[in-house]
């Protein structure tokens, strides 16, 4: 799991800011930039150190950087397609997050994704419990929710605070959603 997190963080930083910035962040974090994703025993403290160094180097609050990471992840076509199968509209998608843990376990049993609990508060209003998530994951989830709202063409007001995310769907058809087709020509590899 930690290797996947490292790969996502490195991919996001390289795609968004370039190889030179990535190299500078890796140097400041005292890690080998070539071994960060391929380490036999990746450590979460190295991941935190890289994220903190990136935050300082980019002059961005860590929470904002992690939200950007979440938005970047859902723009990757294989991930986007997988998530779009979770609901015909944005509200259904949000409620389907309750099932994400079980679905991920079926596909990759070793992938230990924490359970996400979504509570429906009213029509178009949801509370997503993030207390059980590792530190920073709530911000990544907020960014992913923003990205998927755009993808579905919905206007969602998303607020992240300690312990949870408040999400209100203001307009279902705010803008045109991105086209979604069942057939797709898969790229050779993510990030190539």
XYZ file of C-alpha atoms in Angstrom:
192
model
C 0.000 0.000 0.000
C 2.751 2.433 0.936
C 4.466 1.845 -2.428
C 1.255 2.873 -4.220
C 1.002 6.012 -2.103
C 4.631 6.864 -2.878
C 4.074 6.240 -6.583
C 1.023 8.516 -6.589
C 2.834 11.295 -4.712
C 5.865 11.150 -6.994
C 3.710 10.962 -10.138
C 1.652 13.947 -9.017
C 4.702 16.067 -8.209
C 6.503 15.177 -11.446
C 3.441 15.631 -13.674
C 2.367 18.868 -12.007
C 5.699 20.557 -11.299
C 8.338 18.788 -13.390
C 11.338 16.549 -12.841
C 13.610 19.356 -11.652
C 11.250 20.346 -8.823
C 10.784 16.656 -7.943
C 14.567 16.228 -7.728
C 14.841 19.287 -5.484
C 12.074 17.986 -3.180
C 13.706 14.542 -3.005
C 17.056 16.138 -2.130
C 15.518 18.236 0.649
C 13.636 15.162 1.953
C 16.915 13.198 1.967
C 15.578 10.354 -0.175
C 16.883 8.743 -3.342
C 14.496 10.021 -6.049
C 15.115 6.912 -8.143
C 14.312 4.521 -5.291
C 11.335 6.288 -3.674
C 8.702 4.173 -5.426
C 10.769 1.031 -5.816
C 12.012 0.682 -2.253
C 11.638 -2.853 -0.909
C 10.341 -1.513 2.384
C 8.741 1.886 1.858
C 8.200 3.817 5.056
C 5.332 6.170 5.773
C 7.655 8.624 7.533
C 9.554 9.075 4.246
C 6.251 9.748 2.498
C 5.328 12.355 5.126
C 8.766 13.937 4.810
C 8.421 14.181 1.013
C 4.933 15.709 1.324
C 6.136 18.242 3.911
C 9.188 19.182 1.812
C 6.951 19.557 -1.256
C 4.620 21.818 0.710
C 7.512 24.066 1.738
C 9.177 24.029 -1.699
C 5.923 24.894 -3.481
C 4.828 27.439 -0.843
C 1.508 25.631 -0.415
C -0.183 24.493 2.770
C 0.106 20.716 3.105
C -3.695 20.371 3.156
C -3.952 22.182 -0.196
C -1.166 20.086 -1.711
C -2.940 16.881 -0.622
C -6.252 18.111 -2.086
C -4.444 18.768 -5.364
C -3.092 15.201 -5.210
C -6.664 13.881 -4.849
C -7.803 15.934 -7.843
C -4.856 14.679 -9.898
C -5.592 11.045 -9.032
C -9.166 11.157 -10.333
C -7.983 12.714 -13.601
C -5.956 9.572 -14.357
C -8.170 7.821 -16.880
C -8.072 4.282 -15.406
C -8.990 5.617 -11.948
C -11.595 7.984 -13.353
C -13.250 5.160 -15.287
C -13.299 2.893 -12.257
C -14.912 5.613 -10.147
C -17.466 6.539 -12.821
C -18.855 2.999 -12.622
C -19.832 3.819 -9.033
C -22.907 5.877 -9.840
C -25.015 7.341 -12.609
C -24.909 10.773 -10.935
C -22.736 12.506 -8.381
C -25.020 11.757 -5.435
C -24.933 8.028 -6.198
C -21.167 8.237 -6.549
C -20.786 9.850 -3.114
C -22.977 7.190 -1.471
C -20.996 4.436 -3.206
C -17.901 5.441 -1.211
C -19.408 3.311 1.580
C -18.655 0.280 -0.615
C -15.149 1.278 -1.728
C -13.363 -0.664 1.021
C -15.110 -3.940 0.134
C -14.679 -3.470 -3.604
C -10.980 -2.741 -3.240
C -10.532 -5.842 -1.058
C -12.115 -8.003 -3.788
C -9.765 -6.665 -6.439
C -6.562 -6.360 -4.394
C -6.821 -8.126 -1.013
C -3.404 -6.828 0.064
C -4.480 -3.222 -0.566
C -5.585 -2.112 2.861
C -7.835 0.832 2.012
C -9.547 2.125 5.154
C -13.338 2.101 5.226
C -15.072 5.381 4.392
C -18.409 6.088 6.045
C -20.860 8.352 4.225
C -23.947 9.577 6.062
C -26.802 11.159 4.149
C -27.917 14.251 6.092
C -30.668 15.357 3.733
C -31.356 15.826 0.040
C -27.970 16.489 -1.572
C -26.248 16.841 1.796
C -23.680 14.315 3.048
C -21.259 13.933 5.924
C -18.194 11.795 5.249
C -16.471 10.496 8.369
C -12.686 10.731 8.034
C -11.674 9.949 11.627
C -10.720 6.379 10.719
C -8.537 7.521 7.815
C -4.773 7.974 8.146
C -3.534 11.556 8.560
C -3.876 13.558 5.353
C -6.241 11.149 3.611
C -9.243 13.365 4.321
C -7.632 16.145 2.287
C -6.827 13.752 -0.569
C -10.455 12.564 -0.476
C -11.706 16.181 -0.545
C -9.670 16.829 -3.686
C -10.912 13.622 -5.294
C -14.519 14.579 -4.476
C -14.018 18.008 -6.095
C -12.530 16.394 -9.185
C -15.357 13.886 -9.499
C -17.966 16.641 -9.019
C -16.444 18.389 -12.036
C -16.405 15.106 -13.940
C -20.110 14.527 -13.262
C -20.951 18.160 -14.071
C -22.214 18.842 -10.532
C -21.607 21.902 -8.383
C -20.637 20.643 -4.934
C -19.694 22.652 -1.874
C -17.071 20.657 -0.001
C -15.727 21.607 3.400
C -13.104 19.595 5.235
C -12.760 19.924 8.978
C -11.390 17.733 11.747
C -13.147 14.396 11.668
C -15.079 14.776 8.475
C -16.083 16.285 5.183
C -19.360 18.143 4.695
C -20.573 17.920 1.123
C -23.605 19.648 -0.372
C -24.632 19.193 -3.960
C -25.878 22.617 -5.013
C -26.623 21.779 -8.655
C -26.649 18.374 -10.319
C -26.274 19.745 -13.865
C -24.037 22.737 -13.128
C -21.913 22.193 -16.220
C -21.454 19.610 -18.882
C -19.999 16.412 -17.535
C -17.039 14.702 -19.152
C -18.036 12.084 -21.696
C -18.028 8.553 -20.365
C -18.020 5.548 -22.703
C -17.866 1.883 -21.793
C -15.194 1.128 -24.389
C -11.764 2.609 -23.898
C -8.318 2.152 -25.426
C -6.063 1.668 -22.393
C -2.688 3.443 -22.364
C 0.456 1.379 -21.965
C 1.120 2.578 -18.413
C 0.077 5.342 -16.067
C 2.338 8.344 -16.322
C 4.064 7.380 -19.577
